[in-house]
PDB file of C-alpha atoms and ligand atoms in Angstrom:
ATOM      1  CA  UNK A  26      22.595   8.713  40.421  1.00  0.00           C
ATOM      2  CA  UNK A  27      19.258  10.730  40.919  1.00  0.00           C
ATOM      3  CA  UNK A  28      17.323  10.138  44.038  1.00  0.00           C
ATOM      4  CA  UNK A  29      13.470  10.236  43.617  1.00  0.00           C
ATOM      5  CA  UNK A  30      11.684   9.649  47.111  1.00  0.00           C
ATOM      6  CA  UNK A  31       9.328   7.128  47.769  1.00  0.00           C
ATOM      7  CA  UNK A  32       6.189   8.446  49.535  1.00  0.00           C
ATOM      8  CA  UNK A  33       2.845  10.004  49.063  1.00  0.00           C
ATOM      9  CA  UNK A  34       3.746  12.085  52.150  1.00  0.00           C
ATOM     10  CA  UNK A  35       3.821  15.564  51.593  1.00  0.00           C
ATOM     11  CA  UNK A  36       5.568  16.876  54.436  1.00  0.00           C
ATOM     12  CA  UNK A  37       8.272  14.236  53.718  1.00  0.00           C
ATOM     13  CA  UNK A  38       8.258  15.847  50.034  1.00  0.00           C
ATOM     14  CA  UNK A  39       8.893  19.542  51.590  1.00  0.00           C
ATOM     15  CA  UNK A  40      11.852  18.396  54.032  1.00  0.00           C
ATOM     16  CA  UNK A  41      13.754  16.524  51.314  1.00  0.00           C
ATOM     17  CA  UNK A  42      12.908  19.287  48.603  1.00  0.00           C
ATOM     18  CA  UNK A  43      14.646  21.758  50.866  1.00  0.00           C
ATOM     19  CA  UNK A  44      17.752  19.671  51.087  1.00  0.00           C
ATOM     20  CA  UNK A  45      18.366  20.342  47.859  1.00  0.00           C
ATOM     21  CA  UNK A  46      18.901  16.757  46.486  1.00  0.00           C
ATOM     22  CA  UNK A  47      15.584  15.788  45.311  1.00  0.00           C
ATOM     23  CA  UNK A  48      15.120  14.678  41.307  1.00  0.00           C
ATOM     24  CA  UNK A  49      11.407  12.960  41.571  1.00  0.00           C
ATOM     25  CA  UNK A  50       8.836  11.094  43.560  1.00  0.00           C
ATOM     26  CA  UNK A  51       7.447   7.575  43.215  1.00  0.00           C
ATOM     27  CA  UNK A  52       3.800   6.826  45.119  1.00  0.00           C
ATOM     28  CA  UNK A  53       2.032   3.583  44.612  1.00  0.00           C
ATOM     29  CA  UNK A  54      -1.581   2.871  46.073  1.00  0.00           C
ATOM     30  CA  UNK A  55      -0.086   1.811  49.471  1.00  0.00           C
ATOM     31  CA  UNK A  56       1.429   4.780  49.952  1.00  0.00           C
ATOM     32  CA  UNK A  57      -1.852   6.892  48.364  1.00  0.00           C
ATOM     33  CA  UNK A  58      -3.979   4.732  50.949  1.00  0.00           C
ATOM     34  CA  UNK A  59      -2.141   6.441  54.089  1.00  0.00           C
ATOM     35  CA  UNK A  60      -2.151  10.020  52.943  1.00  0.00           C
ATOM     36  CA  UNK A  61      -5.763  11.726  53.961  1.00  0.00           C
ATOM     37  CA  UNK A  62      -6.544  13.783  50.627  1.00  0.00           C
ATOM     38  CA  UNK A  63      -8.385  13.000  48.195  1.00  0.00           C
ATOM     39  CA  UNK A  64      -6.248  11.260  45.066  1.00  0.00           C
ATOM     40  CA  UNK A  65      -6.709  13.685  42.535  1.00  0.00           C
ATOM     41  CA  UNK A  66      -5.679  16.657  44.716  1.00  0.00           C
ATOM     42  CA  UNK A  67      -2.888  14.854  46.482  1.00  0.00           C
ATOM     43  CA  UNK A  68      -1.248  14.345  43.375  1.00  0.00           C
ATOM     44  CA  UNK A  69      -1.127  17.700  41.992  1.00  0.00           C
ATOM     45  CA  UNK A  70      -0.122  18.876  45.214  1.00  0.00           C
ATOM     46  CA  UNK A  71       3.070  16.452  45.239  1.00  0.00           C
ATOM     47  CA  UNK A  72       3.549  17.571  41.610  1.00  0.00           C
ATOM     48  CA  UNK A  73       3.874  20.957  42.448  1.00  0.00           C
ATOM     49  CA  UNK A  74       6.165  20.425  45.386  1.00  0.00           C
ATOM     50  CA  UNK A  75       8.507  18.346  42.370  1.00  0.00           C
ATOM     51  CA  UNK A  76      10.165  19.532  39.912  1.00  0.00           C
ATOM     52  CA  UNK A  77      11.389  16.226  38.387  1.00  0.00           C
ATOM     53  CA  UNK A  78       9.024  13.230  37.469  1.00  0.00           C
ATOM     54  CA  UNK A  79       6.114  12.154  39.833  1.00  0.00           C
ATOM     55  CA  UNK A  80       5.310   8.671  39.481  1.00  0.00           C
ATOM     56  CA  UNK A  81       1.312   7.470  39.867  1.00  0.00           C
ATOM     57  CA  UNK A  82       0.417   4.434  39.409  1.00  0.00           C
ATOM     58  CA  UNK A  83      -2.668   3.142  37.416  1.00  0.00           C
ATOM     59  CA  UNK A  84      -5.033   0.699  38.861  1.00  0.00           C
ATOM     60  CA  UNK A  85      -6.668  -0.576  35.795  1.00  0.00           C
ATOM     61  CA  UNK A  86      -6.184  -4.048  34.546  1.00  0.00           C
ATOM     62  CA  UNK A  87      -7.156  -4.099  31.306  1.00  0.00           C
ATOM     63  CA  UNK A  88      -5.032  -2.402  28.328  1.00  0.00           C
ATOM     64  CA  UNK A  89      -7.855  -0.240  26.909  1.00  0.00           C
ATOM     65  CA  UNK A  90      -8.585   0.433  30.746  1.00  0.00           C
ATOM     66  CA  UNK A  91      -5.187   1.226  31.140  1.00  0.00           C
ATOM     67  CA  UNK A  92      -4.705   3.757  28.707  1.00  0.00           C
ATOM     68  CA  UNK A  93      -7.894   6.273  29.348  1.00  0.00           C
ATOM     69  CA  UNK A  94      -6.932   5.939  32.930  1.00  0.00           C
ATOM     70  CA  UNK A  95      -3.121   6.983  32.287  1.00  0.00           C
ATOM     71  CA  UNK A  96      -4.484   9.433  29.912  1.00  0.00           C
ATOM     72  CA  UNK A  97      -6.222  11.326  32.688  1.00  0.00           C
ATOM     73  CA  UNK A  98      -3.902  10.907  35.811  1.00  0.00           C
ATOM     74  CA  UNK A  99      -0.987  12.397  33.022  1.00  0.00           C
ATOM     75  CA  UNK A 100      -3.409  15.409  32.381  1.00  0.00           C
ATOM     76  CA  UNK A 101      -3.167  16.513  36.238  1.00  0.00           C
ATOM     77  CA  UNK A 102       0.554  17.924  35.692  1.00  0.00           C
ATOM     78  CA  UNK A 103       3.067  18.315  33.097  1.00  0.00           C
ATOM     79  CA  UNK A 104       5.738  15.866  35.373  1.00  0.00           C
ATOM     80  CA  UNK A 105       3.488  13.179  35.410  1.00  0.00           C
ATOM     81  CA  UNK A 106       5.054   9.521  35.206  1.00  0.00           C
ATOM     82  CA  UNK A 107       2.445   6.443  35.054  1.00  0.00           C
ATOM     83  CA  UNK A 108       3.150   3.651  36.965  1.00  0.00           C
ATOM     84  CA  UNK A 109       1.899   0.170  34.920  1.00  0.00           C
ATOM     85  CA  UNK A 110       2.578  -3.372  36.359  1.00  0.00           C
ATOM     86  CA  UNK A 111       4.411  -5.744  33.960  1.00  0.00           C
ATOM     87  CA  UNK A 112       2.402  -8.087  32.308  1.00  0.00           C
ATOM     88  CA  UNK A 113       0.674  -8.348  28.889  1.00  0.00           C
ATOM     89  CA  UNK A 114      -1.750  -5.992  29.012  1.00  0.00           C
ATOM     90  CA  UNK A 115       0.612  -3.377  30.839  1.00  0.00           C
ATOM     91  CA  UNK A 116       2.799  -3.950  28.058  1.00  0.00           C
ATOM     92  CA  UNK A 117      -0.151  -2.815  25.142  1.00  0.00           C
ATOM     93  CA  UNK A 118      -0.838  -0.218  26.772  1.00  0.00           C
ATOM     94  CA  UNK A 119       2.643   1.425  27.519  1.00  0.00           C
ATOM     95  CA  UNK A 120       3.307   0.909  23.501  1.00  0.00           C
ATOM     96  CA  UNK A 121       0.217   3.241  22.653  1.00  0.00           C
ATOM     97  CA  UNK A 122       1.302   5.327  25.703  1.00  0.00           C
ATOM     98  CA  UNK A 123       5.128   5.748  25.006  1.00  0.00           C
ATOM     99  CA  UNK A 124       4.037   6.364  20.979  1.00  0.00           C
ATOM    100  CA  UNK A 125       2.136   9.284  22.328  1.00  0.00           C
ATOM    101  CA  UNK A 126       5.156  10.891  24.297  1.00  0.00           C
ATOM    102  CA  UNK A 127       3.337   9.578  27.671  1.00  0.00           C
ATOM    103  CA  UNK A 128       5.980   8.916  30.443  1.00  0.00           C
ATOM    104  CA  UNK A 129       5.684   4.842  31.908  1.00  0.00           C
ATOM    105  CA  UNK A 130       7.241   3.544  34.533  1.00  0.00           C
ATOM    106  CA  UNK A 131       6.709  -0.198  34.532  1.00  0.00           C
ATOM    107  CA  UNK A 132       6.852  -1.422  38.128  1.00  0.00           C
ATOM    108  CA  UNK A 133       6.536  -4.526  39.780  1.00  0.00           C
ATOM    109  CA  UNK A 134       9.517  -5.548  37.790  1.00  0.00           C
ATOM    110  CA  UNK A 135      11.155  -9.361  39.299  1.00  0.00           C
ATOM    111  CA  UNK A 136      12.913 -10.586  36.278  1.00  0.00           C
ATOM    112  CA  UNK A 137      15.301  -9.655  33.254  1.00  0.00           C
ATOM    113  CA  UNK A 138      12.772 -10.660  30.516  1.00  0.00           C
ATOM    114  CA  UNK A 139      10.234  -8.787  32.284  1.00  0.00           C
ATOM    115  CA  UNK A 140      12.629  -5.223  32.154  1.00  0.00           C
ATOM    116  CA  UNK A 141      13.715  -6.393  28.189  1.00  0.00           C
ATOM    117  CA  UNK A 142      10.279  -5.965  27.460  1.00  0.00           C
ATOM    118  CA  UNK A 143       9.604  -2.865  29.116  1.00  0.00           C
ATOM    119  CA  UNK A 144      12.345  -0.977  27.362  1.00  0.00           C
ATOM    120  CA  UNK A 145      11.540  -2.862  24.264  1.00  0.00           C
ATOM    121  CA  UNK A 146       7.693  -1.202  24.657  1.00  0.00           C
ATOM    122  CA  UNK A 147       9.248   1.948  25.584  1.00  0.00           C
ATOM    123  CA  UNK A 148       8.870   2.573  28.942  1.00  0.00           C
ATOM    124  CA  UNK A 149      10.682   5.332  30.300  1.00  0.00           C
ATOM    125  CA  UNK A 150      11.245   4.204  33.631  1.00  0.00           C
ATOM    126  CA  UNK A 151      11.627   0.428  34.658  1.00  0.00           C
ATOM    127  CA  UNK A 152      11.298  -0.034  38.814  1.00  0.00           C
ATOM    128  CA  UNK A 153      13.144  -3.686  39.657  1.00  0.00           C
ATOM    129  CA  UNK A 154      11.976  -3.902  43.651  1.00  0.00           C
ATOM    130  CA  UNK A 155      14.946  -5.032  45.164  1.00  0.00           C
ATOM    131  CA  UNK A 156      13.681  -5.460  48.961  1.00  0.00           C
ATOM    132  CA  UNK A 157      10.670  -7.599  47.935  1.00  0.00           C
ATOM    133  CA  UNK A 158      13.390 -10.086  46.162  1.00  0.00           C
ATOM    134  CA  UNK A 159      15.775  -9.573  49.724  1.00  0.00           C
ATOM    135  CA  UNK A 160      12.515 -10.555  51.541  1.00  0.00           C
ATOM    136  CA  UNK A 161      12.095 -14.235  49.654  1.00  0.00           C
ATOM    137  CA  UNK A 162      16.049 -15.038  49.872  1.00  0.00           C
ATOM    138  CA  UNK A 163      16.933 -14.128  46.234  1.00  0.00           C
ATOM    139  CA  UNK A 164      19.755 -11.234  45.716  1.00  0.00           C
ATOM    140  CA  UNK A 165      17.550  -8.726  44.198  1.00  0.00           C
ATOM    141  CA  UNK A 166      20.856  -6.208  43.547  1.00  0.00           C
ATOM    142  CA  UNK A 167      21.665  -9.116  40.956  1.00  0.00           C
ATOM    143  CA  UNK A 168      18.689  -8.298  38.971  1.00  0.00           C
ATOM    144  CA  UNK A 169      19.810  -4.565  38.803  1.00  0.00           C
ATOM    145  CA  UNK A 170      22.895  -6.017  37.487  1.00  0.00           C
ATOM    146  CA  UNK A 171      21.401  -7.931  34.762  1.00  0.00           C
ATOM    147  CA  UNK A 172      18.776  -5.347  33.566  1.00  0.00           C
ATOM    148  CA  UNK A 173      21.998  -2.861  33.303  1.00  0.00           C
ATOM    149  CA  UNK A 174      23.775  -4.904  31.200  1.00  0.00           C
ATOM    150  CA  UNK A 175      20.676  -5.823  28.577  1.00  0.00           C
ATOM    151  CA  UNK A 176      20.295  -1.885  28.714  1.00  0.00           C
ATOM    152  CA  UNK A 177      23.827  -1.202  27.858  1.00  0.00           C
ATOM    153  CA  UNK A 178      24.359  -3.962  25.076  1.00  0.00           C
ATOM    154  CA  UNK A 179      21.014  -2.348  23.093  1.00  0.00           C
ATOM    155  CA  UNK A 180      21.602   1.314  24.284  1.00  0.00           C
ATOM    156  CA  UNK A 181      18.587   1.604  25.904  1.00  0.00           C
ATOM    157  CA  UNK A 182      17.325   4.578  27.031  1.00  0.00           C
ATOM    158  CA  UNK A 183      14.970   3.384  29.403  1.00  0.00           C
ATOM    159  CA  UNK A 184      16.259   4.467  33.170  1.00  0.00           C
ATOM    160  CA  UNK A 185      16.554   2.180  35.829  1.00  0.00           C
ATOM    161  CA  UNK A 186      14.803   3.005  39.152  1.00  0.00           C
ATOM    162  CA  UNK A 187      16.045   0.970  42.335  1.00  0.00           C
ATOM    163  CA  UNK A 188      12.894   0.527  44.297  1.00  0.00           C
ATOM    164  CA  UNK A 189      11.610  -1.431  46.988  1.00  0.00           C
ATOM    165  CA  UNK A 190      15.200   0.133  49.113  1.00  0.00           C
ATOM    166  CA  UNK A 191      14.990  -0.806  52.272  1.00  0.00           C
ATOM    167  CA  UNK A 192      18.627   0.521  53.690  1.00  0.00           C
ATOM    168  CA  UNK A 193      21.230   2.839  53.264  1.00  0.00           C
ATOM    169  CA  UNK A 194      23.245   0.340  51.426  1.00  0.00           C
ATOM    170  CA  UNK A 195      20.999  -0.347  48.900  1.00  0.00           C
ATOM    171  CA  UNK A 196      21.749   2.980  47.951  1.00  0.00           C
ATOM    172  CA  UNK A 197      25.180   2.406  47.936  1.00  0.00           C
ATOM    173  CA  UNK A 198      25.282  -0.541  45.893  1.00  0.00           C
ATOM    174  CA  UNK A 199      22.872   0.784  43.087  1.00  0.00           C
ATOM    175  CA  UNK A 200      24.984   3.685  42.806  1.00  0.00           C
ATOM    176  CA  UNK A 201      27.915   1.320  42.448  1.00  0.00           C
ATOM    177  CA  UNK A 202      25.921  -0.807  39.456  1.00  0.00           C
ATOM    178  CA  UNK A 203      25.305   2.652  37.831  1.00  0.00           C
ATOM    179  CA  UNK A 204      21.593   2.661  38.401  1.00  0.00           C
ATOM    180  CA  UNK A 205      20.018   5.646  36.828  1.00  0.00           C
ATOM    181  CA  UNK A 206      17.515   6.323  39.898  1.00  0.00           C
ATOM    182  CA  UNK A 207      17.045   4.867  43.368  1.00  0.00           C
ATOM    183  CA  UNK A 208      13.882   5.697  45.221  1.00  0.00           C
ATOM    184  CA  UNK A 209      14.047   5.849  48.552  1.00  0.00           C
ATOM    185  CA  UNK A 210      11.531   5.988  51.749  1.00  0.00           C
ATOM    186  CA  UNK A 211      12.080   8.916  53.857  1.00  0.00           C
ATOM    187  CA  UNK A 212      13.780   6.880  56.680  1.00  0.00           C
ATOM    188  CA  UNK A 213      16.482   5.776  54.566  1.00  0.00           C
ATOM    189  CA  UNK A 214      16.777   8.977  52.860  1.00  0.00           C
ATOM    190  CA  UNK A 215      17.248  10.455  56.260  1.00  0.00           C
ATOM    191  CA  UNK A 216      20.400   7.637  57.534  1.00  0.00           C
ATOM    192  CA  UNK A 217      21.878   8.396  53.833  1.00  0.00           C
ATOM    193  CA  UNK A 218      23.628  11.427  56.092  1.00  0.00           C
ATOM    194  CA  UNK A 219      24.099  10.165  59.017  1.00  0.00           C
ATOM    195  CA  UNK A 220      27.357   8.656  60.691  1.00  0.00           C
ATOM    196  CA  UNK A 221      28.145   8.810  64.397  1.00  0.00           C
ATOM    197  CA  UNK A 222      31.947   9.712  64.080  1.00  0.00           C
ATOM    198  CA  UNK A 223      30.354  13.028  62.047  1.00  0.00           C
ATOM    199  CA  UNK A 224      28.340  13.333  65.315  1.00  0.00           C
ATOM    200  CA  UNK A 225      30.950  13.466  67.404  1.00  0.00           C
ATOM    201  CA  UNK A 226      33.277  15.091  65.547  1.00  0.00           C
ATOM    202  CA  UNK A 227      30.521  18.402  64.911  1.00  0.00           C
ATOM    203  CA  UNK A 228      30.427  17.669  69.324  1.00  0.00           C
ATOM    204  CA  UNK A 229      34.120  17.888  69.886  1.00  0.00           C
ATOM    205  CA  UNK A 230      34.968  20.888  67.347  1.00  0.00           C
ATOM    206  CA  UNK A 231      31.866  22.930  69.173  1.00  0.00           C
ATOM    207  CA  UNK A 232      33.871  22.140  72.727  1.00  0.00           C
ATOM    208  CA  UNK A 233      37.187  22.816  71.659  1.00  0.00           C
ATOM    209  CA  UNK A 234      35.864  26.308  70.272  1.00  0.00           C
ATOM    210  CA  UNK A 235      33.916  27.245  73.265  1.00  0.00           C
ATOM    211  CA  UNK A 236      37.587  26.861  74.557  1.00  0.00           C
ATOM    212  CA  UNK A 237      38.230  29.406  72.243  1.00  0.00           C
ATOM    213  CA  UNK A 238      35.684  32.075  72.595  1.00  0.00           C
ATOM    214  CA  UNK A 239      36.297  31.971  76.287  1.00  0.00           C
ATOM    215  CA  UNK A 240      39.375  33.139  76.090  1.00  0.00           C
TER     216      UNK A 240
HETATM  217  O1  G3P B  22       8.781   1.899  44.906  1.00  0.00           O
HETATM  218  C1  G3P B  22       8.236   0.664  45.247  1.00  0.00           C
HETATM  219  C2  G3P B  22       8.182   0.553  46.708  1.00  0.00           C
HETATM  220  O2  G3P B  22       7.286   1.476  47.222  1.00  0.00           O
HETATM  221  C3  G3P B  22       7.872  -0.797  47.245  1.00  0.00           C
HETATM  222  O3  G3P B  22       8.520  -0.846  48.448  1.00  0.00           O
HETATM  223  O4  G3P B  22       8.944  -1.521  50.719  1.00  0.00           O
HETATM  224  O5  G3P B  22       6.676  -1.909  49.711  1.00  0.00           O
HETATM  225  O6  G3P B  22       8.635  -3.269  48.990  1.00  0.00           O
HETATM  226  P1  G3P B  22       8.170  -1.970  49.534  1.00  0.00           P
END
């Protein structure tokens, strides 16, 4: 499974870039809205931190709107991804955008339908948020489920981002499904490594060869 991060943050980019595990980045205007440079240049800068895909959303609501504005956000950098909500006129416009060789992610995916018809327009990406659906009592690791299996009965090619991950084992469990892609904030990416018995194991190996060395 690839692990994109989800942030705008560019010093949360860097770190996880130099672990050596990092495929892409997802940013939505929440996270744009807490970062201090302007949009344009805060994207290219993630971009050129990433090698994979860098996901931007558009902020247009209308389909023709839509379009010219993912147009221009894909023209800052060759890994561009635009983000489109699901709805009707998200879905006109990532047609005419996926017939041009334009990467969409659909986002704001909730339902099954809603992810059939993404990969049906050909979306690249589809983002199920999985935390938001936690948050209002429904299983939202069920709705991975589902949108796997429609992908796999039609060979899809349309990759499945976990998003909206709000623990380690979200992680877990959408690399168990198969899940293409989970995104992940930085805090979880950071408790993805951690485990206390690895703490104190590292603790009572560096005692035991002090031992050692003092010989
Ligand atoms: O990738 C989507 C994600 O940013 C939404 O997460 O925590 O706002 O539900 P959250």
């Amino acid at each position: 499974m690839k692990l994109f991060l989800d942030t705008a943050n560019l010093r949360e980019i860097e770190e996880v870039a130099s672990w050596g595990i990092l495929d892409g980045v997802t940013t939505n205007p929440t996270l744009c809205s807490r970062e201090n440079l302007p949009f344009e240049k805060l994207v290219r800068e993630i971009c050129r931190l990433v090698p994979g895909p860098v996901s931007v959303e558009c902020v247009s609501t209308r389909a023709e709107e839509i379009v010219s504005e993912a147009r221009k956000l894909s023209g800052l950098a060759p890994n561009i991804a635009v983000k489109i909500p699901v709805n009707l006129e998200g879905l006109k416009a990532t047609r005419i955008l996926s017939a041009e060789g334009i990467k969409v992610n659909m986002t704001l995916v909730f339902s099954p339908s809603q992810a059939l018809l993404a990969a049906r327009a050909g979306a690249a990406f589809v983002s199920p948020f999985i935390g938001r659906l936690d948050d209002i009592s429904h299983h939202g690791m069920e709705l991975v489920e589902q949108i796997l299996t429609i992908y796999e009965n039609y060979n899809f090619v349309t990759e499945v981002i976990v998003a909206s991950v709000r623990h380690p084992g979200h992680v877990v469990e959408a690399a168990l499904l198969g899940a293409h892609i989970a995104t992940v904030p930085y805090s979880v990416m950071e408790k993805l490594v951690k485990h206390p018995m690895t703490d104190i194991g590292i603790d009572r190996f560096l005692q035991d060869w002090k031992k050692v060395t003092d010989k």
